[in-house]
Structures are given as C-alpha cells and as structure tokens.
Coordinates of C-alpha atoms and ligand atoms in Angstrom, one line a residue:
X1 CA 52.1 -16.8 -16.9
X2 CA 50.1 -17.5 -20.0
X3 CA 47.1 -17.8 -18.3
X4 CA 47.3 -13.9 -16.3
X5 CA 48.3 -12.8 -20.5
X6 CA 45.9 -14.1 -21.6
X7 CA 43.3 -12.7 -18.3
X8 CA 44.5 -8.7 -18.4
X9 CA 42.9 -7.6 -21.8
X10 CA 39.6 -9.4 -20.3
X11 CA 39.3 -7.4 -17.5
X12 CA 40.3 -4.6 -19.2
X13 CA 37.9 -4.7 -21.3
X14 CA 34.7 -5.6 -18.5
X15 CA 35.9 -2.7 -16.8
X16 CA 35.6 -0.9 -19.7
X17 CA 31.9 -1.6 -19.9
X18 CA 31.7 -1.5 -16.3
X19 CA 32.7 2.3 -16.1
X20 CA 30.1 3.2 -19.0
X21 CA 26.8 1.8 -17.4
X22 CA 28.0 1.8 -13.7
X23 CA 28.8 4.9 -11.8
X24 CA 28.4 6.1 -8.5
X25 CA 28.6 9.4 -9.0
X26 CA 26.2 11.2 -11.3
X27 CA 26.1 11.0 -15.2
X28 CA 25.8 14.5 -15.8
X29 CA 24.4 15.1 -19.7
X30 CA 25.1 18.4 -20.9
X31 CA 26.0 17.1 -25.0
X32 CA 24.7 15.1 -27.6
X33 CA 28.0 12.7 -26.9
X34 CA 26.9 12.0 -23.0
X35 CA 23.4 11.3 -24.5
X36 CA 24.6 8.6 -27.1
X37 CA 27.5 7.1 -24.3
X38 CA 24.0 6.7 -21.7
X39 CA 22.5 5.2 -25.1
X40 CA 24.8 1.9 -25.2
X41 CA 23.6 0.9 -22.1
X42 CA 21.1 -1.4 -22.0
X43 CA 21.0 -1.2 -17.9
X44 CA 22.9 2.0 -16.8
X45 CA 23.6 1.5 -12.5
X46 CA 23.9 4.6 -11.4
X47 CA 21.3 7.8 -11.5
X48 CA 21.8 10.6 -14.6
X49 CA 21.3 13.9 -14.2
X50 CA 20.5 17.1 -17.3
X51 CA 21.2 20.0 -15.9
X52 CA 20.9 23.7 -17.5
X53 CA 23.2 24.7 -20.0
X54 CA 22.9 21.8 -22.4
X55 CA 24.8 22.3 -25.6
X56 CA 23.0 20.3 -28.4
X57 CA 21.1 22.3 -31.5
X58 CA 18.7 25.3 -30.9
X59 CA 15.8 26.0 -33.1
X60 CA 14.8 29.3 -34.2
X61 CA 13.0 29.9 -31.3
X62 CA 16.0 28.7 -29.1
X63 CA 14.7 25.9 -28.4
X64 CA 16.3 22.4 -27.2
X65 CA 15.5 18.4 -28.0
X66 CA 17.1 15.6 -26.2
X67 CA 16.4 12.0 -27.4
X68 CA 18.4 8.9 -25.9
X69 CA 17.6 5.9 -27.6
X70 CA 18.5 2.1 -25.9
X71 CA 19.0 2.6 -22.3
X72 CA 16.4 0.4 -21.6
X73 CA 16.7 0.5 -17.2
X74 CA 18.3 4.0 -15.1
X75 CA 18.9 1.9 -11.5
X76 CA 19.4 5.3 -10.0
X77 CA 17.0 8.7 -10.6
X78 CA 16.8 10.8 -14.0
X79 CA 16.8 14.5 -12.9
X80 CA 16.1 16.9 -15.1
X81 CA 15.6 20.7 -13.5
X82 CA 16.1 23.7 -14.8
X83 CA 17.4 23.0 -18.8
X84 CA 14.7 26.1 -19.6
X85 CA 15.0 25.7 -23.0
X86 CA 14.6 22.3 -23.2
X87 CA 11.4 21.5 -25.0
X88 CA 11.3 17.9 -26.2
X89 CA 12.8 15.1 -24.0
X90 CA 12.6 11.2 -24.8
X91 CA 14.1 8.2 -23.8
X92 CA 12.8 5.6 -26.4
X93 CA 13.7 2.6 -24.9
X94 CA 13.5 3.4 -21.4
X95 CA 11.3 1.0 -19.1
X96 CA 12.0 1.6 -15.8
X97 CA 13.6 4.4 -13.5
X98 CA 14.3 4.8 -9.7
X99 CA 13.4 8.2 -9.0
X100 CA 12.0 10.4 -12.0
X101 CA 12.5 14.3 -11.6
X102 CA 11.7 16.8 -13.7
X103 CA 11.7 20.7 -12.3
X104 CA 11.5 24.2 -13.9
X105 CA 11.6 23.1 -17.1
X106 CA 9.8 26.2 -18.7
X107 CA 9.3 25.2 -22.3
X108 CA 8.9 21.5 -21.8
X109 CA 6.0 20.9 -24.2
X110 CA 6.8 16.8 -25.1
X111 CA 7.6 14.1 -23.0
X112 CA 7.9 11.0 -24.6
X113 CA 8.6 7.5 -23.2
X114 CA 7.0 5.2 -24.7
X115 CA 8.2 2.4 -23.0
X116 CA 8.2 3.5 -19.3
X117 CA 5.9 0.9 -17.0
X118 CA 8.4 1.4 -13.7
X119 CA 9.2 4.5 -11.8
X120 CA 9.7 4.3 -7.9
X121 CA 9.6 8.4 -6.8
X122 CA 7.6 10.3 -9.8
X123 CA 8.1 14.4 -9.5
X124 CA 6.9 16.7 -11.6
X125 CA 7.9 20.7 -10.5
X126 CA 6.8 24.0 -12.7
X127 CA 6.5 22.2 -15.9
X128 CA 3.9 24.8 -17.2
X129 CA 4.3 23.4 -21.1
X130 CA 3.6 20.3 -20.3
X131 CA 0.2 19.5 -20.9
X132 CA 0.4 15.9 -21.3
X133 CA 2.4 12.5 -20.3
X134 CA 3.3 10.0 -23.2
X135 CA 4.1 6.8 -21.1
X136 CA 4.0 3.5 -22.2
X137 CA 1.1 1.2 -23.3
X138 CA -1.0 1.3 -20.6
X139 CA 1.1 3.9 -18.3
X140 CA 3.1 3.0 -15.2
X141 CA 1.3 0.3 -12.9
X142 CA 4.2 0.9 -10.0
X143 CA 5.1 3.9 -8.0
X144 CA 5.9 4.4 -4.6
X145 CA 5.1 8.3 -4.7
X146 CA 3.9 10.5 -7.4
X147 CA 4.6 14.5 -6.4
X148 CA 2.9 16.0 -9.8
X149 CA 2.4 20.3 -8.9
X150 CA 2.6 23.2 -10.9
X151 CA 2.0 21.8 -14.0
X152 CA 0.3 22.2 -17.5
X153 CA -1.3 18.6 -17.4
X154 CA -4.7 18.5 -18.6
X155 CA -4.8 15.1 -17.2
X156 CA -3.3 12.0 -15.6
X157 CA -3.2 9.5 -18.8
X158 CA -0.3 7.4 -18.2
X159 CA -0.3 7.4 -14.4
X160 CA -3.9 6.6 -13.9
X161 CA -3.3 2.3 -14.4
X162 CA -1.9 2.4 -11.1
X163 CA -2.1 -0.5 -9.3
X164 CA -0.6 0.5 -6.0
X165 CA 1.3 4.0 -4.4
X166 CA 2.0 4.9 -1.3
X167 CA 2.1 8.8 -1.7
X168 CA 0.2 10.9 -3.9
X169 CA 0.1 14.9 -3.9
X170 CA -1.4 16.3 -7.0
X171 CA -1.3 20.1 -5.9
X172 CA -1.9 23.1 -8.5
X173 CA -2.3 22.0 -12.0
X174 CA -4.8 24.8 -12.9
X175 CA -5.7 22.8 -16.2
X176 CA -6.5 19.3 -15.1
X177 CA -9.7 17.9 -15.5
X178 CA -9.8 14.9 -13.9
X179 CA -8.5 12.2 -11.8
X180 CA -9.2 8.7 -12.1
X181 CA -6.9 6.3 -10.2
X182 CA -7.2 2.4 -10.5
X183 CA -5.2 1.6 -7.3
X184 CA -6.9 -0.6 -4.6
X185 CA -4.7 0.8 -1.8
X186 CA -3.2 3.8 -0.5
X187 CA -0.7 2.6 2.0
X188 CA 0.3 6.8 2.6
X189 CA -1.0 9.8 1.8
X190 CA -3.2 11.0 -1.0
X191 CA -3.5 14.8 -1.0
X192 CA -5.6 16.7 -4.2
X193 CA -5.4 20.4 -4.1
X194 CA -5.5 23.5 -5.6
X195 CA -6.0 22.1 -9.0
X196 CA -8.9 24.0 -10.5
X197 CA -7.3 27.3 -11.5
X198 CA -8.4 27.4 -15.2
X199 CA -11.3 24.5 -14.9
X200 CA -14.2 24.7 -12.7
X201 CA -13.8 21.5 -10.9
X202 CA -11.5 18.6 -11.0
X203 CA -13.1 15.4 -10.8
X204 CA -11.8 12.5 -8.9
X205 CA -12.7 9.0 -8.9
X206 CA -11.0 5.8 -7.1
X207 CA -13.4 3.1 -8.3
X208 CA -11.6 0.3 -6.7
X209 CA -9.8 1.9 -3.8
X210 CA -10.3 -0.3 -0.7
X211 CA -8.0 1.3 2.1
X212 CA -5.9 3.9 2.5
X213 CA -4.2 6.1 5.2
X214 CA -5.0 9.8 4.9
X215 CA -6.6 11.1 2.4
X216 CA -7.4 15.0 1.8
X217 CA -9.2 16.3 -0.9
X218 CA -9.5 20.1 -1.6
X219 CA -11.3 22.2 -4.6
X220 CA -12.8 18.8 -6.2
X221 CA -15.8 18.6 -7.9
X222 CA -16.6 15.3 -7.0
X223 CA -15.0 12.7 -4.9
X224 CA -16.2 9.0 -6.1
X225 CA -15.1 6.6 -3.5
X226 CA -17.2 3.9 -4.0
X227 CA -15.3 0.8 -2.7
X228 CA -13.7 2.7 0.4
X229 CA -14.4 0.7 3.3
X230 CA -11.4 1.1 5.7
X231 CA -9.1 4.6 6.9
X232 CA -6.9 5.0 9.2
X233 CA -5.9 8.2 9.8
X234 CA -7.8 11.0 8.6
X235 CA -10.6 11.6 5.4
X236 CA -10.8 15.3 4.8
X237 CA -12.9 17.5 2.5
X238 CA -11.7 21.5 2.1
X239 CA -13.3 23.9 -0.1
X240 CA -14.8 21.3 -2.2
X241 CA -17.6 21.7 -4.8
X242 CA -19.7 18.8 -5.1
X243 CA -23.5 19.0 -4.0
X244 CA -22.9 14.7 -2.3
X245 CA -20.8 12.8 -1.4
X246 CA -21.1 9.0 -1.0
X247 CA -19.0 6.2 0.4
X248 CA -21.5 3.3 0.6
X249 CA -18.7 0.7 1.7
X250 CA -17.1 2.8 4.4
X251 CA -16.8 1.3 8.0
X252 CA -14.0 2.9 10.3
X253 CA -12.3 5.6 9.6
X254 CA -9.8 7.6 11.8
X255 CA -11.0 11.4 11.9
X256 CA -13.7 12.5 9.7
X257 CA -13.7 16.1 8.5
X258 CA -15.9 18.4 6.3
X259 CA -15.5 21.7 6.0
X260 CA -16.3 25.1 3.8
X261 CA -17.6 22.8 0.9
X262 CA -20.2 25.1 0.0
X263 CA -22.1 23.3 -2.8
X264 CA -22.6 20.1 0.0
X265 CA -26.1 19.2 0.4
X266 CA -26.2 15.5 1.0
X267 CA -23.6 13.3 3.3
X268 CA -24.2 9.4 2.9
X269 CA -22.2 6.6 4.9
X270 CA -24.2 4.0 5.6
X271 CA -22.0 1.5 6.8
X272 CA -19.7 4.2 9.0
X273 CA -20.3 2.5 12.3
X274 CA -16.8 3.9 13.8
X275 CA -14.9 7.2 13.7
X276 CA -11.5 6.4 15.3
X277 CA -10.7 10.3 15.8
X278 CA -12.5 13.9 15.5
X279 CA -15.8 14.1 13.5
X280 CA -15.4 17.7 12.3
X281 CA -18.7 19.2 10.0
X282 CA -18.3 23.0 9.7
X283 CA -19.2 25.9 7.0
X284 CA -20.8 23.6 4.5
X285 CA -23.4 26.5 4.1
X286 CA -26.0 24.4 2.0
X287 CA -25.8 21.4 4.4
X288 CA -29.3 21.6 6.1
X289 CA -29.5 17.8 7.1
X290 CA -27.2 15.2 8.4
X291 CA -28.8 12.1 8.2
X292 CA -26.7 9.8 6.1
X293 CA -25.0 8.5 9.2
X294 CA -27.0 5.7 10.6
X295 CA -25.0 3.1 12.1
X296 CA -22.3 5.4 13.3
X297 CA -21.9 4.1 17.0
X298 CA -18.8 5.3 18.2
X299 CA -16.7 8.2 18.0
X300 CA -13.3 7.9 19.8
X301 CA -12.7 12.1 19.6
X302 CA -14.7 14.9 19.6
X303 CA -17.6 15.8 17.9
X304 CA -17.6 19.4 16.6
X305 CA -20.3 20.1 14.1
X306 CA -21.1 23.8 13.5
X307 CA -23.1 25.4 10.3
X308 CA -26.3 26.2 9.3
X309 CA -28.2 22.7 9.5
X310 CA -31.8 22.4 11.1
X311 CA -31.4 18.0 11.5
X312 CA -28.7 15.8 12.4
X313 CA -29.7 11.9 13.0
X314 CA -27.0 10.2 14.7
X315 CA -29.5 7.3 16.1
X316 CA -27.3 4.3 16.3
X317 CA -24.6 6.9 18.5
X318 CA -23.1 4.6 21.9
X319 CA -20.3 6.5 22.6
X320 CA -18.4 10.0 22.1
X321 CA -15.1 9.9 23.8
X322 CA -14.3 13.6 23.4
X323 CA -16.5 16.7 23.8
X324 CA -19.3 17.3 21.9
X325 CA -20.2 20.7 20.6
X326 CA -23.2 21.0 18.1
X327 CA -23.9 24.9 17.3
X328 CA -25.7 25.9 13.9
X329 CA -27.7 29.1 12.6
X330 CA -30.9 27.1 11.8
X331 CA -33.5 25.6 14.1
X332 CA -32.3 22.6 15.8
X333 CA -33.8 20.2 18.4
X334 CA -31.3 18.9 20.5
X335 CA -33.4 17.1 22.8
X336 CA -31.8 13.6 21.4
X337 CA -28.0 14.5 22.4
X338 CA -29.5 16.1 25.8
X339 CA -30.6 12.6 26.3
X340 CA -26.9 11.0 25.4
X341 CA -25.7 13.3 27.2
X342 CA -27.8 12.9 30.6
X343 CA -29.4 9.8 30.9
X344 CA -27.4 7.5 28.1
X345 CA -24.0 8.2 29.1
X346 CA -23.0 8.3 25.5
X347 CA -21.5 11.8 25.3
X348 CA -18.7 11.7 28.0
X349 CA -17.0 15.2 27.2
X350 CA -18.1 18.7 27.5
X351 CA -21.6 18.8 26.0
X352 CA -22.6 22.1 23.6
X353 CA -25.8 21.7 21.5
X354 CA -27.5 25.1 20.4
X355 CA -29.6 26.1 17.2
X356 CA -30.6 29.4 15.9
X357 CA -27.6 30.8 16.6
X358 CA -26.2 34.4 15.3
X359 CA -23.0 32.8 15.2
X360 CA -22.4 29.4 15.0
X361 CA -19.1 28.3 16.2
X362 CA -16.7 25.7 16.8
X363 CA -15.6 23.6 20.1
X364 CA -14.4 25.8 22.2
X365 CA -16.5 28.3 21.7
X366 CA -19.7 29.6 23.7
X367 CA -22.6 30.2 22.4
X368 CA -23.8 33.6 20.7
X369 CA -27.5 35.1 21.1
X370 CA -30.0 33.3 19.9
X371 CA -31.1 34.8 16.3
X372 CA -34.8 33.9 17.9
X373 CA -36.3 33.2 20.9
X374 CA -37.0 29.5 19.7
X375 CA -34.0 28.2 20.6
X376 CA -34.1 24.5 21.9
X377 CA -31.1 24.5 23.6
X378 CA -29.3 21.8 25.9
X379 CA -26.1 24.1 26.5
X380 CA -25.4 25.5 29.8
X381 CA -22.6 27.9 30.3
X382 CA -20.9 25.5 32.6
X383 CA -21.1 22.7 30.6
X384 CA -17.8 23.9 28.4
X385 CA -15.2 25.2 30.6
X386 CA -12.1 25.0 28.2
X387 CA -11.0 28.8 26.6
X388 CA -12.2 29.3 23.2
X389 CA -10.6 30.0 20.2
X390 CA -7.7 28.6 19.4
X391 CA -7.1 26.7 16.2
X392 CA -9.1 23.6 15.4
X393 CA -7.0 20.9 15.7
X394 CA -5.3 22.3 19.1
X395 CA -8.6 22.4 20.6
X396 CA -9.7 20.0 19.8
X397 CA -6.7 17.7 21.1
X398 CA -7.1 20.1 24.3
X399 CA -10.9 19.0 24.8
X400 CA -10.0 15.6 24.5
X401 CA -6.8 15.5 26.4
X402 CA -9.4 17.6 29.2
X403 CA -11.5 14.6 29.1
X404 CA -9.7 11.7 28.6
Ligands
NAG1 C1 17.5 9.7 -5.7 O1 17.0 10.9 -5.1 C2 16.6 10.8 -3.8 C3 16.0 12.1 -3.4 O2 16.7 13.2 -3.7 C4 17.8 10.4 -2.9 O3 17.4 10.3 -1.6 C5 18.4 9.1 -3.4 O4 19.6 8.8 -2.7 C6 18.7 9.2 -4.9 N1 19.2 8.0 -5.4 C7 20.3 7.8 -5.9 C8 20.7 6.4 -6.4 O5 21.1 8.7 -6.1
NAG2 C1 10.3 13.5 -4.5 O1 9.6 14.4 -3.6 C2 9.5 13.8 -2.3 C3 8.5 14.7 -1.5 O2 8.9 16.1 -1.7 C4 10.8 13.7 -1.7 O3 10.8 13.2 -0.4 C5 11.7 12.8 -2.5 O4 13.0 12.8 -2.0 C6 11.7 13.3 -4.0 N1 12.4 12.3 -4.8 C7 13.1 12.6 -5.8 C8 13.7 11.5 -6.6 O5 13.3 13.7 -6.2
NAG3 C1 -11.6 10.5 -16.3 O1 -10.5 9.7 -16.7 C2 -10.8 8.3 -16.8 C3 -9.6 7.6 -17.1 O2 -8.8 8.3 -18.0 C4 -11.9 8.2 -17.9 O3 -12.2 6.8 -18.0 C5 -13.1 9.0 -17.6 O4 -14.0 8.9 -18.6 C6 -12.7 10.4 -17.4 N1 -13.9 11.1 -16.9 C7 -14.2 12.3 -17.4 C8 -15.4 13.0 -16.8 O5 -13.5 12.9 -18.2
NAG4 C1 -19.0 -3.2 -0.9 O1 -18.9 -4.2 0.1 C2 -19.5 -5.4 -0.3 C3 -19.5 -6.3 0.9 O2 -18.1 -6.3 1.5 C4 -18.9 -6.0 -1.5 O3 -19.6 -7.2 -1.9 C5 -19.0 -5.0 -2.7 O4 -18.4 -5.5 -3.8 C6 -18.4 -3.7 -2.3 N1 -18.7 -2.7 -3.3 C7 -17.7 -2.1 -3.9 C8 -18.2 -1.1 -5.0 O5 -16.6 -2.3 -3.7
NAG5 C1 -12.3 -2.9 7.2 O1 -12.5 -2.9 8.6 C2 -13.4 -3.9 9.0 C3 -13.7 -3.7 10.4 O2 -12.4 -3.5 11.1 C4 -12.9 -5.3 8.6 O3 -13.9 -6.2 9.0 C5 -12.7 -5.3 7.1 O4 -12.1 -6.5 6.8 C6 -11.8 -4.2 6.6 N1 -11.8 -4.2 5.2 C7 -10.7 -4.0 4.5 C8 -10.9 -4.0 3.0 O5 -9.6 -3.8 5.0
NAG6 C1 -9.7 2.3 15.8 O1 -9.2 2.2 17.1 C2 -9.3 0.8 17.6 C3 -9.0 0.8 19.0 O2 -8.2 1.9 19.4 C4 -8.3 0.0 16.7 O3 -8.4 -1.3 17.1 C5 -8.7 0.1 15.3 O4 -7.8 -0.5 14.5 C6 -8.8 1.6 14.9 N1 -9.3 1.6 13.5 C7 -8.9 2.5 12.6 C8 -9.5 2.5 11.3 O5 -8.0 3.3 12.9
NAG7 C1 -3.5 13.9 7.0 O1 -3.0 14.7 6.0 C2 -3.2 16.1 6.2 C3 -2.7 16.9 4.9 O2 -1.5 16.4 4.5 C4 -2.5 16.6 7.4 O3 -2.7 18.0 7.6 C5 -3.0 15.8 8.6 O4 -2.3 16.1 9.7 C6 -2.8 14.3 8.4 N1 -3.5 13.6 9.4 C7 -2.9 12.6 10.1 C8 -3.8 12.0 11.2 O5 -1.8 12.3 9.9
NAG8 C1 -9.8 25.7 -2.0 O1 -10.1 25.1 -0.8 C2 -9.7 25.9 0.3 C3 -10.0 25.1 1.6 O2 -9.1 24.1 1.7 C4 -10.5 27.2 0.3 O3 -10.0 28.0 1.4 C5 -10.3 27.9 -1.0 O4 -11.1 29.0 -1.1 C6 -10.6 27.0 -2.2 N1 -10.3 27.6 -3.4 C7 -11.2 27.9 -4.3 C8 -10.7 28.6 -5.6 O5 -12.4 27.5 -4.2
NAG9 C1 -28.3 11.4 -0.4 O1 -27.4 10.5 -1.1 C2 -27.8 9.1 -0.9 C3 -26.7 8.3 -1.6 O2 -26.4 8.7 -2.8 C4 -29.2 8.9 -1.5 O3 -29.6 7.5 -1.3 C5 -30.2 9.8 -0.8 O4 -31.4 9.7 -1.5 C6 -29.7 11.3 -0.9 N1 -30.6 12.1 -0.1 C7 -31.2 13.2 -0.6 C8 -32.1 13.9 0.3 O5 -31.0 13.5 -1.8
NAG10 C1 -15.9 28.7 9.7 O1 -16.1 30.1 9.4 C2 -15.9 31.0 10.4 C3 -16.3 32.4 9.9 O2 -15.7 32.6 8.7 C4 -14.4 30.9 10.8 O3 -14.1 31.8 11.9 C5 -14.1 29.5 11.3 O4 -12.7 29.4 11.5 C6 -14.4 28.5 10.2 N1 -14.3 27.1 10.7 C7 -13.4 26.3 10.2 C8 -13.4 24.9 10.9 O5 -12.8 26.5 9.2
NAG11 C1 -29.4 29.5 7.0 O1 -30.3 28.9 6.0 C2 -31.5 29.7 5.9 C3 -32.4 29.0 4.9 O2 -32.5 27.6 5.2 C4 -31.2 31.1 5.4 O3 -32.4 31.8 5.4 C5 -30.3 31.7 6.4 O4 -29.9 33.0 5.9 C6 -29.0 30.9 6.6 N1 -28.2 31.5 7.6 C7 -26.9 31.5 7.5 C8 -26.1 32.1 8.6 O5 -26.3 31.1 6.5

C-alpha cells in the first residue's frame, strides 16, 4: 500500500511532462502562451502547427513576431501557412525538424534558426519577403526533399552544404542568383525552373555530384556538372541560356535531351559512351556543330536531332535501337548515317537524315522542301512510315515500340 502512495504522484507527474512535449495531435500555436508551453520542451514528439489568426503584439504596420526559445528537436513537422502578417519567425534553439512548411506567408521578411542542421521534407510556398535563409553554422547537411518555389530568396545560403537529397525542385524564385549544391548524389529528382524572373540567369553548379536520377534544368545560365559520371533516368536542358555545356566525367545516362537553349553553341561529353533512352537535340538555334560526342556507342532509343546544325560526328555510334531522324536547316552530309544505316546495321529503326531543310522537324515528321537544291539527303519517303505529329515523348515511345 505504501509503495502504490508513494508511485501515484510519480506518474502523475511524468504524465504531466509527457502531455506537454508528446502529442499526437497537432500543437496548434495561435498565442504567446502556446509558444512559451512548446518552449519547455527540449524534445517536443509530435508536429506543431501556426496557423492564421495569431494573437501576439502588432506593430504599427500590423505586423507579427513569433520567437520560441528551447525546443531544441520538433519529431513531427513545423507548419506554418498562411499567418499573413507574420513577419519575423525564430526558433533559437531548434536543431532539427521532420517536415519544415512554410506557405503564404506574405510579409515574412526574417527567418531565423540558428541552430537548424536537420530537416527531413523542407517547403517553402509564396514567401515573397523572404529574401534570405538564417540556418545554422554551416546550413542543413540532411534533407530528404527541399520544395523551395515562389519565393523572395536571393540565394540558397544555408541549404547549399548539402551532403545528400533525394528530391529537389527549386521552381520560380525570380530573384535567385545562384545555385551551388555540395551533394555527391541525387538519389531522386532535381528539377530548376523558372527562376530568372528579375535576374538574367541563375547559375547552377554541382561540383561534386557523382550520380543522380533525373535531373531537369530550365532557364539556367550555366549548368556546371563537372563530376557527373552516371544517370539513370533522364538529363534535360529547356530554355536554357548558356553558350556550353560540359560534363567531362559522364558515361551512361538514361535519355539525353536538349532543347530551345538558344545561347548553345558547344556540347562536350567525352566520356558519354551510352544513352540508355531517347537522345533528343532540337531548336538550339546557335548549335551549328555536334561534335563533342565521341565515344557515344550506343543509344538504346531514338535519336531525334532537328535544328539548324551543318555537322554532327557521332563516329564511335554501334547501335541505335529506336528510329533515327536527323533533319536541320543548314547543309548537312549524311552520307555517314546512310552508311549505319545500310551497310553497318547500326541504325535499326526508321531512318530520316535531311539538311537544308525549310522546316526542320522532329521524328515523326517528313521532310519539307529543300531550302536548296544541295540537299545531301539519305531520306526516302518510305523509310518513315509512322504518322507525324504528335507530341514528343508519344512519338517517340511509338517509334520505338514500332521497332522494338
Ligand atoms: C508531416 O506532413 C506530411 C505531409 O503533409 C505527412 O505525410 C506526415 O504524416 C506529417 N507527419 C506528421 C508526424 O504529422
Ligand atoms: C512537401 O512537398 C512534397 C511535394 O509537393 C509533398 O509530397 C510533401 O508531402 C510535403 N511535405 C510537407 C511536410 O509538407
Ligand atoms: C554561388 O554560391 C556559392 C556558394 O554559396 C559560392 O561559393 C559562389 O561563389 C557563388 N557563385 C556566384 C557566381 O555568385
Ligand atoms: C573524373 O573521373 C576520373 C576518373 O574516374 C576521376 O579521377 C576524377 O577525379 C573525376 N573528376 C571529377 C571532377 O570528379
Ligand atoms: C558509372 O557507370 C559506370 C559504367 O556503368 C561504372 O563503371 C561506374 O562505376 C559508375 N560510376 C559511379 C560514380 O557510379
Ligand atoms: C542501361 O541499360 C542497361 C541494360 O538495359 C542497364 O544494365 C544499365 O544499368 C542502364 N544504365 C543506366 C544508366 O540506366
Ligand atoms: C524526369 O523529370 C521530368 C521533370 O520532372 C519528367 O517530365 C520526366 O518524365 C522524368 N523522366 C523520367 C524518365 O522519369
Ligand atoms: C524557360 O524555359 C522554357 C522551356 O522549358 C521556355 O519555353 C521559356 O521561354 C523559358 N523562359 C524564359 C523567360 O526564357
Ligand atoms: C567545346 O567545349 C569543350 C569543353 O569545354 C572544349 O574543349 C572545346 O574546345 C569547345 N569547342 C569549341 C569549338 O569551342
Ligand atoms: C521546335 O520548334 C518548332 C517550331 O517552333 C515546334 O513546332 C517544335 O515543337 C519544337 N520542338 C520541340 C522538341 O520543342
Ligand atoms: C541557320 O543558320 C544560318 C547561318 O549559319 C542562317 O543564315 C540561317 O538563317 C539559319 N536558319 C534558321 C532556320 O535558323
């Protein structure tokens, strides 16, 4: 009996504790109280949410500041959306979080945690005030996704340490400048886009990346990918600006895309001796010569090159699974692919090669007039059977399916 006395205030007491930092349901903060009963935790189990309406002081302007000092780990996510007049937010002791939201936050100007190394899901919605991150020491070094669109940043500074990430989509921050990860693998997708509404180029740079699954990159500047030797899925360029791109380590790759970078003169993979998927070049109006391809060997979809170019060297080329269509505005001897095509076997698909074209198309589509009479041409009418004009990638599944 003296012993279950003595035991009740105990537990009493733990649970006590227990209700404060644990909870599965969702700390809501919405006053200055919540805020310092989150702050006693050292370790709160559970995810926290600040919603709109938060009553704590305005200034002049009407403007809020939240501050939580202690909690030092949020097991669960920190949400923050829509507190629109929430312009200063910091957790001073905070070190690590599950998921990290913060959305619509219109006046949003400071975000301080100083502390903050750990964050599993990182996104950032319509934080237009935002223009910059105040993480801790040298930024977060683990992340499992980082969402970061619509935002004021000027830059990545406390994200770029990076060691690792499995999804990246940095979409629409019209004043960021530049993007320099540190991580050595991308284990899902990395997608740049859309960021160069008030600069005139965003520049990226992955010095140490070594594999990754499916990278796009639209509306960069430059793309530095110097230690990029392995993809598996797709490496896409869109409506970039950069006059060459380089990737000097680069072996395989799934599907290999370039298109409507307008500023492209100069292509180099040296070491590309495998393209798993489609090897799409198209609309890169300044891209005269393809040469920087010379140990490519085998192409496992199609080939669909069309634009204005007067060379393409593919020398070291053994095989090309899919069909092969080759159609630009400027001169262009084909008499090399005639001969993969006819007597080396290589090309085993539907075979289009035509220069000085009016109108340069895709796969799948025929041939227009000759712009001259010069026209070196190994096309036949026969030779490409499927319908045109349908969509890129539908064709070009269709032309492989057709052949395959
Ligand atoms: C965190 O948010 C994600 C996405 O909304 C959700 O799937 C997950 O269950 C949340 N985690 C917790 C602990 O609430
Ligand atoms: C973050 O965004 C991704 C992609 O939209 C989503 O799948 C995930 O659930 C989000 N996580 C959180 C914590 O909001
Ligand atoms: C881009 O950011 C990285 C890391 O912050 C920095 O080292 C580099 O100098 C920046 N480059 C430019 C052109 O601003
Ligand atoms: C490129 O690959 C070579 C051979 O694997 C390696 O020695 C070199 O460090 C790599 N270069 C970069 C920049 O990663
Ligand atoms: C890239 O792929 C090549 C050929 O499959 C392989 O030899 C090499 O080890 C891979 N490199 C990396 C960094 O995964
Ligand atoms: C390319 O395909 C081959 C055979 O289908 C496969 O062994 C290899 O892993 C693939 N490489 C990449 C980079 O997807
Ligand atoms: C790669 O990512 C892009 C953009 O997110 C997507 O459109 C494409 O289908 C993906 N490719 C593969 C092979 O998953
Ligand atoms: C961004 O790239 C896309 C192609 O993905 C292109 O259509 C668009 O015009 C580009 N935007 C600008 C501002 O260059
Ligand atoms: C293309 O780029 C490669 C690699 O940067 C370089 O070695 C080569 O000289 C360039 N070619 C031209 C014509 O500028
Ligand atoms: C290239 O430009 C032409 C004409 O604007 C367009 O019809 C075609 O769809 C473009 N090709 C690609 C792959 O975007
Ligand atoms: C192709 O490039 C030549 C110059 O090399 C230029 O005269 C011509 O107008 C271009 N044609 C197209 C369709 O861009």
């Amino acid at each position: 009996m003296a012993i279950i006395t003595y035991l009740l205030p105990a537990i009493a007491f733990a649970s006590t504790v227990l209700a404060q930092c644990s909870n599965s349901a969702t700390l809501t903060i919405t006053a200055s109280a919540d805020a310092s009963g989150l702050a006693s935790c050292t370790t709160y189990s559970g995810s926290v949410a600040i919603p709109t309406g938060l009553s704590v002081p305005t200034d002049q302007n009407g403007h809020q500041d939240l501050s939580v000092d202690g909690v030092q780990v949020i097991t669960g996510n920190l949400t923050v959306t829509n507190a629109i007049m929430l312009a200063s937010l910091s957790f001073g002791s905070l070190q690590s979080i599950g998921g990290f939201e913060l959305g619509g936050l219109t006046v949003l100007s400071e975000l301080s945690m100083p502390q903050l190394t750990k964050v599993d899901q990182l996104n950032f919605t319509a934080l237009p005030a935002l223009q910059q991150l105040s993480f801790g020491g040298t930024g977060i070094s683990k992340a499992s996704s980082i969402l970061i669109t619509n935002t004021g940043l000027s830059s990545l500074q406390g994200i770029n340490n990076l060691e690792k990430v499995n999804f990246f989509n940095v979409n629409n921050n019209p004043s960021l400048q530049n993007i320099s990860l540190q991580v050595t693998s991308i284990t899902g997708s990395l997608d740049i886009e859309a960021n160069d509404g008030y600069v005139t180029g965003l520049q990226t740079s992955f010095p140490l990346l070594e594999t990754a699954q499916n990278m796009t990159f639209r509306n960069c500047s430059s793309v530095s990918l110097p230690s990029l030797a392995n993809v598996t899925e797709d490496l896409g360029f869109y409506g970039n600006t950069m006059q060459s791109f380089a990737a000097p380590n680069l072996t395989t790759c799934g599907g290999l895309i370039f298109v409507d970078n307008t500023d492209l003169t100069n292509i180099s993979l040296p070491m590309l001796t495998s393209i798993n998927a489609s090897y799409q070049i198209a609309n890169n109006t300044q891209l005269k010569i393809i040469n920087g391809f010379q140990k490519l060997s085998i192409i496992g979809g199609a080939l669909d090159f069309n634009g204005n170019f007067t060379e393409v060297d593919l020398p070291a080329l053994t095989q090309v699974k899919g069909a092969f269509n080759m159609q630009s505005s400027g001169t262009l001897d084909c008499s090399a692919f005639q001969t993969d095509k006819s007597s080396k076997q290589v090309i085993k698909g539907n075979y289009v090669c035509q220069g000085s074209e009016s109108k340069p198309g895709g796969a799948g589509t025929k041939p227009s007039a000759s712009a001259s009479s010069t026209s070196k041409s190994g096309a036949r009418a026969t030779d490409f059977a499927v319908p045109a004009v349908m969509g890129g990638v539908s064709v070009m599944a269709g032309l492989l399916q057709a052949v395959l």
